[in-house]
PDB file of C-alpha atoms in Angstrom:
ATOM      1  CA  MET A  94      25.488   5.935  47.637  1.00  0.00           C
ATOM      2  CA  PRO A  95      22.792   5.498  44.886  1.00  0.00           C
ATOM      3  CA  ALA A  96      21.255   8.892  45.650  1.00  0.00           C
ATOM      4  CA  PRO A  97      24.050  11.017  44.142  1.00  0.00           C
ATOM      5  CA  LYS A  98      23.977   8.897  40.964  1.00  0.00           C
ATOM      6  CA  ASP A  99      20.192   9.195  40.729  1.00  0.00           C
ATOM      7  CA  SER A 100      20.484  12.934  41.288  1.00  0.00           C
ATOM      8  CA  LEU A 101      23.137  13.245  38.568  1.00  0.00           C
ATOM      9  CA  PHE A 102      21.093  11.272  36.040  1.00  0.00           C
ATOM     10  CA  SER A 103      17.964  13.206  36.961  1.00  0.00           C
ATOM     11  CA  HIS A 104      19.802  16.487  36.445  1.00  0.00           C
ATOM     12  CA  ALA A 105      21.208  15.275  33.102  1.00  0.00           C
ATOM     13  CA  ARG A 106      17.728  14.282  31.937  1.00  0.00           C
ATOM     14  CA  HIS A 107      16.410  17.685  32.960  1.00  0.00           C
ATOM     15  CA  ILE A 108      19.154  19.488  30.998  1.00  0.00           C
ATOM     16  CA  VAL A 109      18.496  17.407  27.874  1.00  0.00           C
ATOM     17  CA  ALA A 110      14.719  17.845  28.186  1.00  0.00           C
ATOM     18  CA  GLU A 111      15.094  21.593  28.659  1.00  0.00           C
ATOM     19  CA  ASN A 112      17.487  21.924  25.719  1.00  0.00           C
ATOM     20  CA  PRO A 113      17.072  19.091  23.166  1.00  0.00           C
ATOM     21  CA  VAL A 114      20.020  20.469  21.176  1.00  0.00           C
ATOM     22  CA  THR A 115      22.274  19.251  23.991  1.00  0.00           C
ATOM     23  CA  GLY A 116      20.852  15.758  23.505  1.00  0.00           C
ATOM     24  CA  ILE A 117      21.590  16.026  19.784  1.00  0.00           C
ATOM     25  CA  ALA A 118      25.186  17.011  20.600  1.00  0.00           C
ATOM     26  CA  PHE A 119      25.672  13.965  22.837  1.00  0.00           C
ATOM     27  CA  GLY A 120      24.106  11.773  20.140  1.00  0.00           C
ATOM     28  CA  LEU A 121      26.495  13.147  17.501  1.00  0.00           C
ATOM     29  CA  PHE A 122      29.439  12.631  19.824  1.00  0.00           C
ATOM     30  CA  THR A 123      28.425   8.988  20.300  1.00  0.00           C
ATOM     31  CA  LEU A 124      28.186   8.579  16.526  1.00  0.00           C
ATOM     32  CA  PHE A 125      31.662  10.056  15.932  1.00  0.00           C
ATOM     33  CA  ALA A 126      33.118   7.963  18.752  1.00  0.00           C
ATOM     34  CA  LEU A 127      31.679   4.780  17.230  1.00  0.00           C
ATOM     35  CA  ALA A 128      32.993   5.759  13.789  1.00  0.00           C
ATOM     36  CA  ALA A 129      36.463   6.280  15.256  1.00  0.00           C
ATOM     37  CA  LEU A 130      36.427   3.004  17.194  1.00  0.00           C
ATOM     38  CA  ILE A 131      34.827   0.531  14.789  1.00  0.00           C
ATOM     39  CA  GLY A 132      34.515   2.480  11.519  1.00  0.00           C
ATOM     40  CA  PRO A 133      37.625   1.007   9.836  1.00  0.00           C
ATOM     41  CA  TYR A 134      36.290  -2.513  10.470  1.00  0.00           C
ATOM     42  CA  VAL A 135      32.730  -2.052   9.196  1.00  0.00           C
ATOM     43  CA  VAL A 136      33.064   0.207   6.133  1.00  0.00           C
ATOM     44  CA  PRO A 137      31.749  -1.474   2.974  1.00  0.00           C
ATOM     45  CA  VAL A 138      34.788  -0.683   0.784  1.00  0.00           C
ATOM     46  CA  ASP A 139      38.518  -0.347   1.365  1.00  0.00           C
ATOM     47  CA  PRO A 140      39.022   3.445   1.669  1.00  0.00           C
ATOM     48  CA  LEU A 141      42.320   3.254  -0.233  1.00  0.00           C
ATOM     49  CA  ALA A 142      41.078   1.007  -3.062  1.00  0.00           C
ATOM     50  CA  SER A 143      40.789   2.866  -6.356  1.00  0.00           C
ATOM     51  CA  ASP A 144      38.635   1.946  -9.348  1.00  0.00           C
ATOM     52  CA  THR A 145      39.144   4.325 -12.253  1.00  0.00           C
ATOM     53  CA  ALA A 146      36.181   2.779 -14.089  1.00  0.00           C
ATOM     54  CA  ALA A 147      33.914   4.040 -11.297  1.00  0.00           C
ATOM     55  CA  ALA A 148      35.554   7.466 -10.907  1.00  0.00           C
ATOM     56  CA  LEU A 149      33.425  10.538 -10.182  1.00  0.00           C
ATOM     57  CA  GLN A 150      30.213   8.574  -9.670  1.00  0.00           C
ATOM     58  CA  PRO A 151      27.426  10.521  -7.893  1.00  0.00           C
ATOM     59  CA  PRO A 152      25.814   9.197  -4.682  1.00  0.00           C
ATOM     60  CA  SER A 153      24.010   5.920  -5.294  1.00  0.00           C
ATOM     61  CA  ALA A 154      22.989   2.696  -3.558  1.00  0.00           C
ATOM     62  CA  ALA A 155      26.418   1.246  -4.306  1.00  0.00           C
ATOM     63  CA  HIS A 156      28.325   4.341  -3.144  1.00  0.00           C
ATOM     64  CA  TRP A 157      26.283   6.344  -0.634  1.00  0.00           C
ATOM     65  CA  PHE A 158      28.485   9.434  -0.851  1.00  0.00           C
ATOM     66  CA  GLY A 159      29.670   8.816  -4.416  1.00  0.00           C
ATOM     67  CA  THR A 160      33.249   8.257  -5.553  1.00  0.00           C
ATOM     68  CA  ASP A 161      36.192  10.603  -6.029  1.00  0.00           C
ATOM     69  CA  GLN A 162      38.467  11.199  -9.024  1.00  0.00           C
ATOM     70  CA  LEU A 163      40.269   7.893  -8.398  1.00  0.00           C
ATOM     71  CA  GLY A 164      37.102   5.883  -7.896  1.00  0.00           C
ATOM     72  CA  ARG A 165      37.538   5.583  -4.131  1.00  0.00           C
ATOM     73  CA  ASP A 166      34.392   5.266  -2.036  1.00  0.00           C
ATOM     74  CA  ILE A 167      33.849   8.608  -0.270  1.00  0.00           C
ATOM     75  CA  PHE A 168      31.574   7.191   2.441  1.00  0.00           C
ATOM     76  CA  SER A 169      34.251   4.698   3.534  1.00  0.00           C
ATOM     77  CA  ARG A 170      36.914   7.406   3.502  1.00  0.00           C
ATOM     78  CA  VAL A 171      34.775   9.809   5.563  1.00  0.00           C
ATOM     79  CA  VAL A 172      34.055   7.136   8.197  1.00  0.00           C
ATOM     80  CA  VAL A 173      37.669   5.946   8.420  1.00  0.00           C
ATOM     81  CA  ALA A 174      38.956   9.541   8.602  1.00  0.00           C
ATOM     82  CA  ALA A 175      37.016  10.015  11.866  1.00  0.00           C
ATOM     83  CA  ARG A 176      39.620   7.935  13.732  1.00  0.00           C
ATOM     84  CA  LEU A 177      42.604  10.022  12.627  1.00  0.00           C
ATOM     85  CA  ASP A 178      40.890  13.362  13.210  1.00  0.00           C
ATOM     86  CA  MET A 179      39.649  12.281  16.632  1.00  0.00           C
ATOM     87  CA  ILE A 180      43.101  10.983  17.593  1.00  0.00           C
ATOM     88  CA  ILE A 181      44.695  14.309  16.613  1.00  0.00           C
ATOM     89  CA  ALA A 182      42.069  16.277  18.511  1.00  0.00           C
ATOM     90  CA  ILE A 183      42.132  14.121  21.663  1.00  0.00           C
ATOM     91  CA  ALA A 184      45.935  13.908  21.798  1.00  0.00           C
ATOM     92  CA  SER A 185      46.467  17.643  21.293  1.00  0.00           C
ATOM     93  CA  VAL A 186      43.783  18.618  23.807  1.00  0.00           C
ATOM     94  CA  ALA A 187      45.081  16.112  26.385  1.00  0.00           C
ATOM     95  CA  LEU A 188      48.592  17.522  25.986  1.00  0.00           C
ATOM     96  CA  VAL A 189      47.541  21.141  26.389  1.00  0.00           C
ATOM     97  CA  PHE A 190      45.108  20.239  29.190  1.00  0.00           C
ATOM     98  CA  VAL A 191      47.984  18.897  31.285  1.00  0.00           C
ATOM     99  CA  ALA A 192      50.606  21.485  30.309  1.00  0.00           C
ATOM    100  CA  GLY A 193      48.377  24.561  30.118  1.00  0.00           C
ATOM    101  CA  GLY A 194      46.241  23.557  33.079  1.00  0.00           C
ATOM    102  CA  PHE A 195      49.190  22.940  35.400  1.00  0.00           C
ATOM    103  CA  ALA A 196      50.983  26.104  34.249  1.00  0.00           C
ATOM    104  CA  GLY A 197      47.833  28.172  34.765  1.00  0.00           C
ATOM    105  CA  ILE A 198      47.141  26.727  38.225  1.00  0.00           C
ATOM    106  CA  ALA A 199      50.733  27.354  39.327  1.00  0.00           C
ATOM    107  CA  SER A 200      50.602  30.867  37.883  1.00  0.00           C
ATOM    108  CA  GLY A 201      47.391  31.783  39.685  1.00  0.00           C
ATOM    109  CA  TYR A 202      48.289  30.110  42.963  1.00  0.00           C
ATOM    110  CA  PHE A 203      51.914  31.178  43.422  1.00  0.00           C
ATOM    111  CA  GLY A 204      51.879  34.497  41.533  1.00  0.00           C
ATOM    112  CA  GLY A 205      55.194  36.384  41.454  1.00  0.00           C
ATOM    113  CA  TRP A 206      57.836  35.255  38.973  1.00  0.00           C
ATOM    114  CA  THR A 207      55.859  32.111  38.119  1.00  0.00           C
ATOM    115  CA  ASP A 208      52.926  34.250  37.033  1.00  0.00           C
ATOM    116  CA  ARG A 209      55.184  36.567  35.040  1.00  0.00           C
ATOM    117  CA  ILE A 210      56.948  33.772  33.157  1.00  0.00           C
ATOM    118  CA  VAL A 211      53.750  31.893  32.286  1.00  0.00           C
ATOM    119  CA  GLY A 212      52.058  35.164  31.340  1.00  0.00           C
ATOM    120  CA  ARG A 213      54.861  36.197  28.992  1.00  0.00           C
ATOM    121  CA  VAL A 214      54.858  32.807  27.274  1.00  0.00           C
ATOM    122  CA  SER A 215      51.099  33.034  26.748  1.00  0.00           C
ATOM    123  CA  ASP A 216      51.333  36.626  25.516  1.00  0.00           C
ATOM    124  CA  THR A 217      54.049  35.643  23.031  1.00  0.00           C
ATOM    125  CA  ILE A 218      51.888  32.876  21.575  1.00  0.00           C
ATOM    126  CA  MET A 219      48.838  35.157  21.405  1.00  0.00           C
ATOM    127  CA  ALA A 220      50.873  37.793  19.557  1.00  0.00           C
ATOM    128  CA  PHE A 221      50.771  35.596  16.430  1.00  0.00           C
ATOM    129  CA  PRO A 222      47.696  34.729  14.357  1.00  0.00           C
ATOM    130  CA  LEU A 223      47.153  31.260  15.800  1.00  0.00           C
ATOM    131  CA  PHE A 224      46.588  29.350  12.574  1.00  0.00           C
ATOM    132  CA  VAL A 225      49.617  31.046  10.997  1.00  0.00           C
ATOM    133  CA  LEU A 226      51.661  30.015  14.032  1.00  0.00           C
ATOM    134  CA  ALA A 227      50.459  26.424  13.625  1.00  0.00           C
ATOM    135  CA  MET A 228      51.446  26.557   9.951  1.00  0.00           C
ATOM    136  CA  GLY A 229      54.920  27.781  10.870  1.00  0.00           C
ATOM    137  CA  ILE A 230      55.449  25.088  13.504  1.00  0.00           C
ATOM    138  CA  VAL A 231      54.365  22.264  11.198  1.00  0.00           C
ATOM    139  CA  ALA A 232      56.369  23.670   8.284  1.00  0.00           C
ATOM    140  CA  ALA A 233      59.474  23.840  10.482  1.00  0.00           C
ATOM    141  CA  LEU A 234      59.097  20.447  12.169  1.00  0.00           C
ATOM    142  CA  GLY A 235      57.535  18.512   9.279  1.00  0.00           C
ATOM    143  CA  ASN A 236      53.949  17.572   8.511  1.00  0.00           C
ATOM    144  CA  THR A 237      53.575  14.447  10.625  1.00  0.00           C
ATOM    145  CA  VAL A 238      50.683  13.587  12.945  1.00  0.00           C
ATOM    146  CA  THR A 239      52.922  14.128  15.990  1.00  0.00           C
ATOM    147  CA  ASN A 240      53.912  17.618  14.856  1.00  0.00           C
ATOM    148  CA  ILE A 241      50.296  18.517  14.068  1.00  0.00           C
ATOM    149  CA  VAL A 242      49.381  17.483  17.622  1.00  0.00           C
ATOM    150  CA  ILE A 243      52.213  19.596  19.064  1.00  0.00           C
ATOM    151  CA  ALA A 244      51.308  22.640  16.955  1.00  0.00           C
ATOM    152  CA  THR A 245      47.623  22.388  17.893  1.00  0.00           C
ATOM    153  CA  ALA A 246      48.506  22.080  21.587  1.00  0.00           C
ATOM    154  CA  ILE A 247      50.806  25.118  21.462  1.00  0.00           C
ATOM    155  CA  ILE A 248      48.241  27.454  19.898  1.00  0.00           C
ATOM    156  CA  ASN A 249      45.649  26.389  22.504  1.00  0.00           C
ATOM    157  CA  PHE A 250      48.070  26.816  25.431  1.00  0.00           C
ATOM    158  CA  PRO A 251      47.051  30.423  26.320  1.00  0.00           C
ATOM    159  CA  LEU A 252      43.364  29.475  26.509  1.00  0.00           C
ATOM    160  CA  TYR A 253      43.954  26.847  29.194  1.00  0.00           C
ATOM    161  CA  VAL A 254      46.455  29.000  31.058  1.00  0.00           C
ATOM    162  CA  ARG A 255      44.021  31.903  31.331  1.00  0.00           C
ATOM    163  CA  VAL A 256      41.098  29.777  32.519  1.00  0.00           C
ATOM    164  CA  ALA A 257      43.185  27.837  35.066  1.00  0.00           C
ATOM    165  CA  ARG A 258      44.984  30.959  36.289  1.00  0.00           C
ATOM    166  CA  ALA A 259      41.765  32.881  36.879  1.00  0.00           C
ATOM    167  CA  GLU A 260      40.135  30.019  38.771  1.00  0.00           C
ATOM    168  CA  ALA A 261      43.232  29.271  40.879  1.00  0.00           C
ATOM    169  CA  ASN A 262      43.680  32.963  41.697  1.00  0.00           C
ATOM    170  CA  ILE A 263      40.117  33.110  43.041  1.00  0.00           C
ATOM    171  CA  ARG A 264      40.463  29.981  45.171  1.00  0.00           C
ATOM    172  CA  ARG A 265      43.957  30.380  46.634  1.00  0.00           C
ATOM    173  CA  GLU A 266      42.627  32.312  49.649  1.00  0.00           C
ATOM    174  CA  ALA A 267      39.394  30.300  49.999  1.00  0.00           C
ATOM    175  CA  GLY A 268      38.489  28.826  53.367  1.00  0.00           C
ATOM    176  CA  PHE A 269      39.151  25.207  52.396  1.00  0.00           C
ATOM    177  CA  VAL A 270      42.638  26.156  51.137  1.00  0.00           C
ATOM    178  CA  GLN A 271      43.416  28.019  54.361  1.00  0.00           C
ATOM    179  CA  ALA A 272      42.223  25.018  56.364  1.00  0.00           C
ATOM    180  CA  ALA A 273      44.404  22.672  54.311  1.00  0.00           C
ATOM    181  CA  ARG A 274      47.398  24.983  54.825  1.00  0.00           C
ATOM    182  CA  LEU A 275      46.814  25.171  58.592  1.00  0.00           C
ATOM    183  CA  SER A 276      46.561  21.368  58.682  1.00  0.00           C
ATOM    184  CA  GLY A 277      50.178  21.161  57.534  1.00  0.00           C
ATOM    185  CA  ASN A 278      49.656  20.249  53.876  1.00  0.00           C
ATOM    186  CA  SER A 279      52.480  21.200  51.517  1.00  0.00           C
ATOM    187  CA  GLU A 280      51.876  23.795  48.790  1.00  0.00           C
ATOM    188  CA  MET A 281      52.120  21.127  46.087  1.00  0.00           C
ATOM    189  CA  ARG A 282      49.608  18.915  47.860  1.00  0.00           C
ATOM    190  CA  ILE A 283      47.204  21.847  48.199  1.00  0.00           C
ATOM    191  CA  LEU A 284      47.723  22.662  44.533  1.00  0.00           C
ATOM    192  CA  LEU A 285      47.062  19.139  43.273  1.00  0.00           C
ATOM    193  CA  GLY A 286      44.701  17.862  45.939  1.00  0.00           C
ATOM    194  CA  HIS A 287      42.493  20.892  46.578  1.00  0.00           C
ATOM    195  CA  ILE A 288      42.843  23.571  43.898  1.00  0.00           C
ATOM    196  CA  ALA A 289      43.016  21.336  40.801  1.00  0.00           C
ATOM    197  CA  PRO A 290      39.921  19.196  41.576  1.00  0.00           C
ATOM    198  CA  ASN A 291      37.844  22.327  42.197  1.00  0.00           C
ATOM    199  CA  ILE A 292      38.627  23.859  38.810  1.00  0.00           C
ATOM    200  CA  LEU A 293      38.325  20.579  36.899  1.00  0.00           C
ATOM    201  CA  PRO A 294      34.661  21.098  35.842  1.00  0.00           C
ATOM    202  CA  ILE A 295      35.314  24.426  34.098  1.00  0.00           C
ATOM    203  CA  MET A 296      38.452  22.943  32.520  1.00  0.00           C
ATOM    204  CA  MET A 297      36.436  20.039  31.129  1.00  0.00           C
ATOM    205  CA  VAL A 298      34.114  22.526  29.438  1.00  0.00           C
ATOM    206  CA  GLN A 299      37.180  24.157  27.891  1.00  0.00           C
ATOM    207  CA  VAL A 300      38.304  20.716  26.676  1.00  0.00           C
ATOM    208  CA  SER A 301      35.031  20.215  24.832  1.00  0.00           C
ATOM    209  CA  LEU A 302      35.197  23.632  23.190  1.00  0.00           C
ATOM    210  CA  THR A 303      38.800  23.248  22.023  1.00  0.00           C
ATOM    211  CA  MET A 304      38.195  19.722  20.692  1.00  0.00           C
ATOM    212  CA  GLY A 305      36.180  21.241  17.856  1.00  0.00           C
ATOM    213  CA  TYR A 306      38.860  23.838  17.198  1.00  0.00           C
ATOM    214  CA  ALA A 307      41.557  21.132  17.203  1.00  0.00           C
ATOM    215  CA  ILE A 308      39.692  19.146  14.549  1.00  0.00           C
ATOM    216  CA  LEU A 309      39.197  22.299  12.483  1.00  0.00           C
ATOM    217  CA  ASN A 310      42.867  23.232  12.827  1.00  0.00           C
ATOM    218  CA  ALA A 311      44.033  19.764  11.711  1.00  0.00           C
ATOM    219  CA  ALA A 312      41.661  19.866   8.740  1.00  0.00           C
ATOM    220  CA  GLY A 313      42.812  23.378   7.841  1.00  0.00           C
ATOM    221  CA  LEU A 314      46.467  22.326   7.849  1.00  0.00           C
ATOM    222  CA  SER A 315      45.626  19.349   5.632  1.00  0.00           C
ATOM    223  CA  PHE A 316      43.614  21.587   3.308  1.00  0.00           C
ATOM    224  CA  ILE A 317      46.633  23.781   2.577  1.00  0.00           C
ATOM    225  CA  GLY A 318      49.001  20.818   2.261  1.00  0.00           C
ATOM    226  CA  LEU A 319      50.714  21.032   5.660  1.00  0.00           C
ATOM    227  CA  GLY A 320      48.738  18.318   7.404  1.00  0.00           C
ATOM    228  CA  VAL A 321      48.410  14.589   6.950  1.00  0.00           C
ATOM    229  CA  ARG A 322      49.769  13.368   3.622  1.00  0.00           C
ATOM    230  CA  PRO A 323      47.549  11.758   0.951  1.00  0.00           C
ATOM    231  CA  PRO A 324      46.254   9.139   0.347  1.00  0.00           C
ATOM    232  CA  THR A 325      45.494   8.866   4.081  1.00  0.00           C
ATOM    233  CA  PRO A 326      41.767   9.519   4.596  1.00  0.00           C
ATOM    234  CA  GLU A 327      41.363  12.848   6.417  1.00  0.00           C
ATOM    235  CA  TRP A 328      38.491  15.314   6.189  1.00  0.00           C
ATOM    236  CA  GLY A 329      40.637  18.341   5.327  1.00  0.00           C
ATOM    237  CA  ILE A 330      42.482  16.499   2.562  1.00  0.00           C
ATOM    238  CA  MET A 331      39.202  15.251   1.098  1.00  0.00           C
ATOM    239  CA  VAL A 332      37.721  18.752   1.023  1.00  0.00           C
ATOM    240  CA  ALA A 333      40.883  20.081  -0.630  1.00  0.00           C
ATOM    241  CA  GLU A 334      40.847  17.311  -3.257  1.00  0.00           C
ATOM    242  CA  GLY A 335      37.189  17.878  -4.047  1.00  0.00           C
ATOM    243  CA  ALA A 336      37.270  21.680  -4.155  1.00  0.00           C
ATOM    244  CA  SER A 337      38.533  21.823  -7.746  1.00  0.00           C
ATOM    245  CA  PHE A 338      35.712  19.530  -8.910  1.00  0.00           C
ATOM    246  CA  ILE A 339      32.854  21.680  -7.589  1.00  0.00           C
ATOM    247  CA  ILE A 340      32.790  23.982 -10.618  1.00  0.00           C
ATOM    248  CA  SER A 341      32.544  20.984 -12.970  1.00  0.00           C
ATOM    249  CA  GLY A 342      29.530  19.614 -11.094  1.00  0.00           C
ATOM    250  CA  GLU A 343      31.073  16.863  -8.921  1.00  0.00           C
ATOM    251  CA  TRP A 344      29.941  18.574  -5.721  1.00  0.00           C
ATOM    252  CA  TRP A 345      29.771  15.423  -3.586  1.00  0.00           C
ATOM    253  CA  ILE A 346      33.560  14.966  -3.392  1.00  0.00           C
ATOM    254  CA  ALA A 347      33.989  18.016  -1.160  1.00  0.00           C
ATOM    255  CA  PHE A 348      30.437  18.268   0.183  1.00  0.00           C
ATOM    256  CA  PHE A 349      30.215  15.146   2.358  1.00  0.00           C
ATOM    257  CA  PRO A 350      33.635  15.500   4.061  1.00  0.00           C
ATOM    258  CA  GLY A 351      32.884  19.206   4.576  1.00  0.00           C
ATOM    259  CA  VAL A 352      29.496  18.519   6.163  1.00  0.00           C
ATOM    260  CA  THR A 353      31.036  15.857   8.406  1.00  0.00           C
ATOM    261  CA  LEU A 354      33.721  18.300   9.519  1.00  0.00           C
ATOM    262  CA  MET A 355      31.086  20.954  10.208  1.00  0.00           C
ATOM    263  CA  LEU A 356      29.002  18.506  12.259  1.00  0.00           C
ATOM    264  CA  ALA A 357      32.052  17.489  14.322  1.00  0.00           C
ATOM    265  CA  VAL A 358      32.868  21.097  15.230  1.00  0.00           C
ATOM    266  CA  PHE A 359      29.169  21.829  15.814  1.00  0.00           C
ATOM    267  CA  CYS A 360      28.915  18.769  18.064  1.00  0.00           C
ATOM    268  CA  PHE A 361      31.816  19.724  20.323  1.00  0.00           C
ATOM    269  CA  ASN A 362      30.722  23.349  20.606  1.00  0.00           C
ATOM    270  CA  LEU A 363      27.253  22.300  21.742  1.00  0.00           C
ATOM    271  CA  LEU A 364      28.735  19.611  23.961  1.00  0.00           C
ATOM    272  CA  GLY A 365      30.609  22.344  25.808  1.00  0.00           C
ATOM    273  CA  ASP A 366      27.347  24.170  26.502  1.00  0.00           C
ATOM    274  CA  GLY A 367      25.804  20.948  27.797  1.00  0.00           C
ATOM    275  CA  LEU A 368      28.754  20.174  30.059  1.00  0.00           C
ATOM    276  CA  ARG A 369      28.635  23.727  31.410  1.00  0.00           C
ATOM    277  CA  ASP A 370      24.987  23.243  32.340  1.00  0.00           C
ATOM    278  CA  LEU A 371      25.696  19.857  33.914  1.00  0.00           C
ATOM    279  CA  VAL A 372      28.513  21.078  36.178  1.00  0.00           C
ATOM    280  CA  ASP A 373      27.028  24.471  37.063  1.00  0.00           C
ATOM    281  CA  PRO A 374      25.698  24.258  40.656  1.00  0.00           C
ATOM    282  CA  GLN A 375      23.163  27.006  39.928  1.00  0.00           C
ATOM    283  CA  ARG A 376      21.514  24.722  37.358  1.00  0.00           C
ATOM    284  CA  ARG A 377      20.878  21.946  39.862  1.00  0.00           C
ATOM    285  CA  THR A 378      17.247  20.921  40.100  1.00  0.00           C
TER     286      THR A 378
END
């Protein structure tokens, strides 16, 4: 039993050594995960506490990222915001992973009317500019965290459907599926017990890639006023609040939340490349 684990770790070390950027991506992911888990408990200042006497202070030893127009510590707000943005991203991606993945697998495996219905739903969603569609959904349902999660999942639905459908369509006539069918397994058992596990690696890569987009979508909705409501710390809100101060020289208000948002998206995009290399059999060493 230890051999497969040793082989997996050896392969992971080889991938990181061959492409150090992948190691950086995993390091950034660990940092964001820690910020989301323990950030609210270790930040030096209450992220909601205002001090008008210390408003618009540049970065210093007392306030590493400076303060905003209400004197709130930007570093504390950036760290605490990681939890909310990660929750939105993880919840929306988990929802679309289950719904889009199952719909795509059923579409590719069964074909016929199932394929046509799932395909038309995906085509209808793709007919809209995706961010505009997300705006419309949140505006109609209300700008709560739950509705942001639902809107983000809906606009990502076609991506998961297409990946799952293509992979299931390739494998439905594979030898192991035929053997399972001849052994008396039901279609649902074949679908869940044989098809789904075989397309899970490529779906996990898709999860990593859309995590970054989910964070960006949530921040974009907050930036235009349709996301999380102030004064809740959230990267998009903080960038929006600081944008008007850039021309007067208080660049740090928007800069640090913006850089953090960029690093989060950058991290998940590179993490997808690393996961692809890890699960690709042709990359085995």
